[in-house]
Amino acid sequence: MKKVVLLLIVTLLLLFSLISVIGCRQQKSALTPVAPGPPAVPSPPPPKPEPRPATFTLSGLTIIPGEVTTGSSVTTEVLVTNIGELPGTYDVTLKIDDMVEATEKVTLNGGTSQRVTFTTSKATAKIYAVTVGELSGTFVVKAPPLPKPSPPPTLTVTWYQYVNPVYGWSVTHPSTLQISSSNPAYVIIGGGSGNLAQIALNSIFGDYASISLPNYVDNWLTLREGFFKEQGQTMVVISRGLISLPNGVTAADVVTEIGSGVKSRLIFILTGDQAIVINAETYAKLWDIISPLFDRVINSFTVKK
């Protein structure tokens, strides 16, 4: 029994000693400072990205006006934008019908825009195709409208009466056309240098009672046609009919055109003892203007019955 007690006491002493040693070591470890490590090195920042190079885009193509007359100006505009970050230069080229019309150099900073304007004109009437880069459009050139023709001039004149002292007929004529009556058988109203119209009145005494008016006209026109043919010209009858003059006299009314550009109105009158031919002539291009004057002169012609 004593051995057991003694062994127990020895065991307790050994255990107490072990606990004391461990406690001293832990206390010593807590009081001893730990040396600091080397300072931390910061990580380098990531590299900055390279700026984007200049890159150009075109937009907003306008063509004003869309329709003009020949020789008038057309304005073409386009918006140029540098969508890059660096400045750069760009050539803006205008093409019309696939042909280079004009080029303009543009320098822009990154992220900026500028409108470019071209002004052109065309002398030929047609539809034109416009191209600027990838943008396209059209404009129309038309011929200018023809000027309206001016109205025929109004003839304001004074009228005089002439009485033939030999053949007895009378006629009125305008003051703008002088009368030459030195030969009563061949009276001329107008004519001469500077006159655009002439009225000739031919009178011949004879026995015309047995001659019909149509036959007389046929023979006269045949002779007249032959006369112009000998001179290398043609005479064409445009119209033929009958009219009634003052005193109830019937006359043949024939309008002809001569190849040289002259137009005439022929009036044929047979009174039994005389034949009268009135020839009113002017240029064909002036016929519509002068013919009212001819009408008044012819309608005033009066013969003795």
Coordinates of C-alpha atoms in Angstrom, one line a residue:
M1 CA 0.0 0.0 0.0
K2 CA 2.8 2.4 0.8
K3 CA 4.4 1.7 -2.5
V4 CA 1.3 2.6 -4.3
V5 CA 1.0 5.9 -2.4
L6 CA 4.6 6.7 -3.1
L7 CA 4.2 6.0 -6.8
L8 CA 1.2 8.3 -6.9
I9 CA 3.1 11.1 -5.2
V10 CA 6.0 10.8 -7.6
T11 CA 3.7 10.9 -10.6
L12 CA 2.0 14.1 -9.3
L13 CA 5.3 15.8 -8.8
L14 CA 6.5 15.0 -12.3
L15 CA 3.2 16.3 -13.8
F16 CA 3.4 19.6 -11.8
S17 CA 7.0 20.1 -13.0
L18 CA 6.0 19.6 -16.6
I19 CA 3.1 22.1 -16.3
S20 CA 5.4 24.7 -14.8
V21 CA 7.9 24.4 -17.6
I22 CA 5.3 24.8 -20.3
G23 CA 3.8 27.9 -18.6
C24 CA 7.2 29.6 -18.4
R25 CA 7.9 29.0 -22.1
Q26 CA 4.5 30.4 -23.1
Q27 CA 5.1 33.5 -21.0
K28 CA 8.5 34.0 -22.5
S29 CA 7.1 33.6 -26.0
A30 CA 4.4 36.3 -25.3
L31 CA 6.9 38.9 -24.1
T32 CA 9.4 38.5 -26.9
P33 CA 8.7 40.9 -29.9
V34 CA 8.6 39.5 -33.4
A35 CA 10.8 41.3 -36.0
P36 CA 8.8 43.0 -38.9
G37 CA 9.1 41.7 -42.4
P38 CA 10.2 43.8 -45.5
P39 CA 7.8 46.6 -46.7
A40 CA 5.1 45.6 -49.4
V41 CA 5.8 46.7 -53.0
P42 CA 2.8 48.2 -54.8
S43 CA 1.7 46.7 -58.2
P44 CA 2.4 48.8 -61.3
P45 CA -0.7 50.5 -62.9
P46 CA -2.0 49.0 -66.2
P47 CA -0.6 50.7 -69.4
K48 CA -2.9 53.4 -71.0
P49 CA -4.5 52.3 -74.3
E50 CA -3.1 53.9 -77.5
P51 CA -5.5 56.7 -78.8
R52 CA -7.6 55.7 -81.8
P53 CA -6.3 57.0 -85.1
A54 CA -8.3 59.5 -87.2
T55 CA -11.2 57.8 -88.9
F56 CA -13.6 59.8 -91.1
T57 CA -17.3 59.2 -91.9
L58 CA -19.6 61.1 -94.3
S59 CA -23.3 61.7 -93.6
G60 CA -26.2 64.2 -94.3
L61 CA -25.8 64.6 -98.0
T62 CA -28.1 67.5 -99.3
I63 CA -28.5 68.8 -102.9
I64 CA -30.3 72.1 -103.1
P65 CA -32.3 72.9 -105.2
G66 CA -33.2 69.5 -106.7
E67 CA -34.3 71.1 -110.0
V68 CA -32.8 74.1 -111.8
T69 CA -32.6 75.6 -115.3
T70 CA -29.4 75.4 -117.4
G71 CA -26.6 77.5 -116.1
S72 CA -28.1 77.9 -112.6
S73 CA -26.2 76.9 -109.5
V74 CA -26.7 73.7 -107.5
T75 CA -25.3 73.4 -103.9
T76 CA -24.1 70.0 -102.6
E77 CA -23.3 69.7 -98.8
V78 CA -22.1 66.8 -96.7
L79 CA -21.1 66.4 -93.0
V80 CA -17.6 65.1 -92.4
T81 CA -16.9 63.6 -88.9
N82 CA -13.6 62.3 -87.4
I83 CA -14.7 59.5 -85.1
G84 CA -11.1 58.8 -84.1
E85 CA -9.1 60.5 -81.2
L86 CA -6.2 61.8 -83.2
P87 CA -6.3 64.7 -85.7
G88 CA -6.2 63.9 -89.4
T89 CA -6.8 65.1 -92.9
Y90 CA -9.4 63.8 -95.4
D91 CA -10.1 64.5 -99.1
V92 CA -13.8 65.0 -99.8
T93 CA -14.5 64.3 -103.5
L94 CA -17.6 65.3 -105.4
K95 CA -18.4 63.2 -108.4
I96 CA -21.1 64.0 -111.0
D97 CA -22.0 61.2 -113.4
D98 CA -18.9 59.3 -112.1
M99 CA -16.6 62.1 -113.1
V100 CA -14.6 64.1 -110.4
E101 CA -16.2 67.5 -110.2
A102 CA -14.3 69.0 -107.2
T103 CA -12.2 68.0 -104.2
E104 CA -11.8 69.7 -100.8
K105 CA -9.2 68.8 -98.1
V106 CA -10.5 68.8 -94.5
T107 CA -8.4 68.6 -91.3
L108 CA -10.3 67.7 -88.1
N109 CA -9.4 66.9 -84.5
G110 CA -10.7 63.7 -83.0
G111 CA -14.4 63.7 -82.3
T112 CA -15.2 66.9 -84.4
S113 CA -17.3 67.5 -87.5
Q114 CA -17.4 70.0 -90.4
R115 CA -19.8 70.6 -93.3
V116 CA -18.3 70.8 -96.7
T117 CA -20.1 72.7 -99.5
F118 CA -19.7 72.4 -103.3
T119 CA -21.4 74.7 -105.9
T120 CA -21.8 73.6 -109.5
S121 CA -23.8 74.4 -112.6
K122 CA -24.5 72.6 -115.8
A123 CA -25.4 73.8 -119.3
T124 CA -27.1 70.6 -120.6
A125 CA -30.6 69.7 -119.6
K126 CA -30.7 66.2 -118.1
I127 CA -30.7 64.3 -114.8
Y128 CA -27.3 64.3 -113.0
A129 CA -26.1 61.6 -110.6
V130 CA -24.1 63.0 -107.5
T131 CA -21.7 60.9 -105.4
V132 CA -19.7 61.9 -102.3
G133 CA -18.0 58.8 -100.8
E134 CA -20.7 56.2 -100.3
L135 CA -23.5 58.8 -100.4
S136 CA -25.4 59.5 -103.6
G137 CA -28.3 61.6 -104.9
T138 CA -29.5 63.4 -108.1
F139 CA -30.5 66.8 -109.4
V140 CA -32.4 67.8 -112.6
V141 CA -31.4 70.5 -115.1
K142 CA -34.1 71.7 -117.4
A143 CA -34.0 74.1 -120.4
P144 CA -35.4 77.5 -119.6
P145 CA -38.9 78.2 -120.8
L146 CA -39.3 79.9 -124.1
P147 CA -40.2 83.6 -123.8
K148 CA -43.8 84.4 -124.5
P149 CA -44.2 85.9 -128.0
S150 CA -45.0 89.6 -127.9
P151 CA -48.4 90.6 -129.2
P152 CA -48.6 92.0 -132.7
P153 CA -48.1 95.7 -132.8
T154 CA -51.1 97.8 -133.1
L155 CA -51.1 100.0 -136.3
T156 CA -52.4 103.4 -135.5
V157 CA -52.6 105.3 -138.8
T158 CA -54.6 107.9 -140.7
W159 CA -56.5 106.8 -143.8
Y160 CA -56.8 108.7 -147.0
Q161 CA -58.9 108.2 -150.2
Y162 CA -57.4 108.0 -153.6
V163 CA -59.6 108.4 -156.8
N164 CA -58.1 107.2 -160.1
P165 CA -58.7 110.0 -162.6
V166 CA -58.6 107.7 -165.6
Y167 CA -60.2 104.4 -164.6
G168 CA -62.7 105.9 -162.1
W169 CA -62.2 103.6 -159.2
S170 CA -61.3 104.7 -155.6
V171 CA -59.5 103.2 -152.7
T172 CA -58.4 104.2 -149.2
H173 CA -54.9 103.8 -148.0
P174 CA -53.0 104.3 -144.7
S175 CA -50.7 107.3 -144.2
T176 CA -47.9 104.8 -143.4
L177 CA -47.8 103.7 -147.0
Q178 CA -47.2 106.4 -149.6
I179 CA -49.0 106.2 -152.9
S180 CA -47.4 106.5 -156.3
S181 CA -50.0 107.5 -158.9
S182 CA -48.0 109.1 -161.7
N183 CA -49.2 106.2 -163.9
P184 CA -53.0 105.8 -163.4
A185 CA -52.8 102.3 -165.0
Y186 CA -50.3 101.1 -162.4
V187 CA -50.8 102.7 -159.0
I188 CA -48.6 101.5 -156.1
I189 CA -49.4 101.9 -152.4
G190 CA -46.3 101.4 -150.3
G191 CA -43.3 99.7 -151.8
G192 CA -39.8 101.2 -152.1
S193 CA -36.9 100.9 -149.7
G194 CA -37.8 100.2 -146.1
N195 CA -41.5 99.3 -146.7
L196 CA -42.6 95.8 -145.6
A197 CA -45.8 95.8 -147.6
Q198 CA -46.9 96.8 -151.1
I199 CA -50.3 97.0 -152.9
A200 CA -50.2 97.3 -156.7
L201 CA -53.4 98.2 -158.6
N202 CA -53.3 97.3 -162.3
S203 CA -56.0 98.7 -164.6
I204 CA -56.5 97.8 -168.3
F205 CA -59.2 99.0 -170.7
G206 CA -60.7 96.4 -173.0
D207 CA -63.7 94.3 -174.0
Y208 CA -64.1 91.9 -171.1
A209 CA -67.8 91.4 -171.3
S210 CA -67.5 88.0 -173.0
I211 CA -64.7 86.7 -170.7
S212 CA -65.7 84.9 -167.5
L213 CA -63.9 85.8 -164.3
P214 CA -62.7 82.2 -163.6
N215 CA -61.1 81.9 -167.0
Y216 CA -59.4 85.2 -166.7
V217 CA -58.0 84.2 -163.3
D218 CA -56.8 80.9 -164.7
N219 CA -54.9 82.5 -167.5
W220 CA -53.4 85.2 -165.3
L221 CA -52.2 82.6 -162.7
T222 CA -50.7 80.4 -165.5
L223 CA -48.7 83.4 -166.8
R224 CA -47.6 84.4 -163.3
E225 CA -46.5 80.8 -162.5
G226 CA -44.5 80.7 -165.7
F227 CA -42.8 84.0 -164.9
F228 CA -41.6 82.8 -161.5
K229 CA -40.5 79.4 -162.9
E230 CA -38.2 81.2 -165.4
Q231 CA -36.6 82.8 -162.4
G232 CA -36.1 79.5 -160.6
Q233 CA -38.9 80.1 -158.1
T234 CA -42.2 78.4 -157.4
M235 CA -45.7 79.9 -156.9
V236 CA -48.3 77.9 -154.9
V237 CA -52.0 78.8 -154.7
I238 CA -53.0 78.6 -151.0
S239 CA -56.7 79.6 -151.3
R240 CA -59.1 80.8 -154.0
G241 CA -62.7 82.1 -153.7
L242 CA -65.1 85.0 -154.4
I243 CA -65.7 88.2 -152.4
S244 CA -68.2 91.0 -152.7
L245 CA -66.8 94.6 -153.0
P246 CA -68.8 97.9 -152.5
N247 CA -71.5 98.6 -155.2
G248 CA -72.2 94.8 -155.3
V249 CA -69.1 94.0 -157.5
T250 CA -68.0 90.4 -157.3
A251 CA -64.2 89.7 -157.3
A252 CA -62.0 86.7 -157.3
D253 CA -59.8 86.4 -154.2
V254 CA -56.6 84.3 -154.5
V255 CA -53.8 83.9 -152.0
T256 CA -50.4 82.6 -153.2
E257 CA -47.0 82.0 -151.8
I258 CA -43.8 82.5 -153.7
G259 CA -40.8 80.3 -152.9
S260 CA -38.6 83.3 -151.9
G261 CA -40.7 83.8 -148.8
V262 CA -43.3 86.3 -150.2
K263 CA -47.0 85.9 -149.7
S264 CA -49.6 87.8 -151.8
R265 CA -53.3 88.3 -152.0
L266 CA -54.6 88.8 -155.6
I267 CA -58.0 90.4 -156.3
F268 CA -59.4 90.1 -159.8
I269 CA -62.2 92.4 -161.0
L270 CA -63.9 92.5 -164.5
T271 CA -66.3 95.4 -165.2
G272 CA -67.0 94.8 -168.9
D273 CA -64.7 97.6 -170.2
Q274 CA -61.7 97.1 -167.9
A275 CA -59.9 94.5 -165.9
I276 CA -58.4 95.4 -162.5
V277 CA -55.9 93.3 -160.6
I278 CA -55.0 94.2 -157.0
N279 CA -51.8 92.6 -155.7
A280 CA -51.1 93.0 -152.0
E281 CA -47.7 91.5 -151.0
T282 CA -45.6 91.2 -147.9
Y283 CA -43.2 88.7 -146.4
A284 CA -44.7 85.4 -145.4
K285 CA -43.4 85.8 -141.8
L286 CA -45.3 89.1 -141.5
W287 CA -48.5 88.0 -143.1
D288 CA -50.5 87.7 -139.9
I289 CA -49.5 91.2 -138.9
I290 CA -50.0 93.0 -142.3
S291 CA -53.0 91.1 -143.6
P292 CA -55.6 93.2 -141.5
L293 CA -54.2 96.3 -143.3
F294 CA -54.7 94.5 -146.7
D295 CA -58.3 93.6 -145.7
R296 CA -59.2 97.3 -145.1
V297 CA -57.6 98.5 -148.4
I298 CA -59.3 95.8 -150.5
N299 CA -62.7 96.2 -148.8
S300 CA -62.6 99.9 -149.5
F301 CA -62.0 99.4 -153.3
T302 CA -64.9 100.9 -155.2
V303 CA -65.5 100.7 -159.0
K304 CA -68.1 102.5 -161.1
K305 CA -70.9 100.2 -162.3

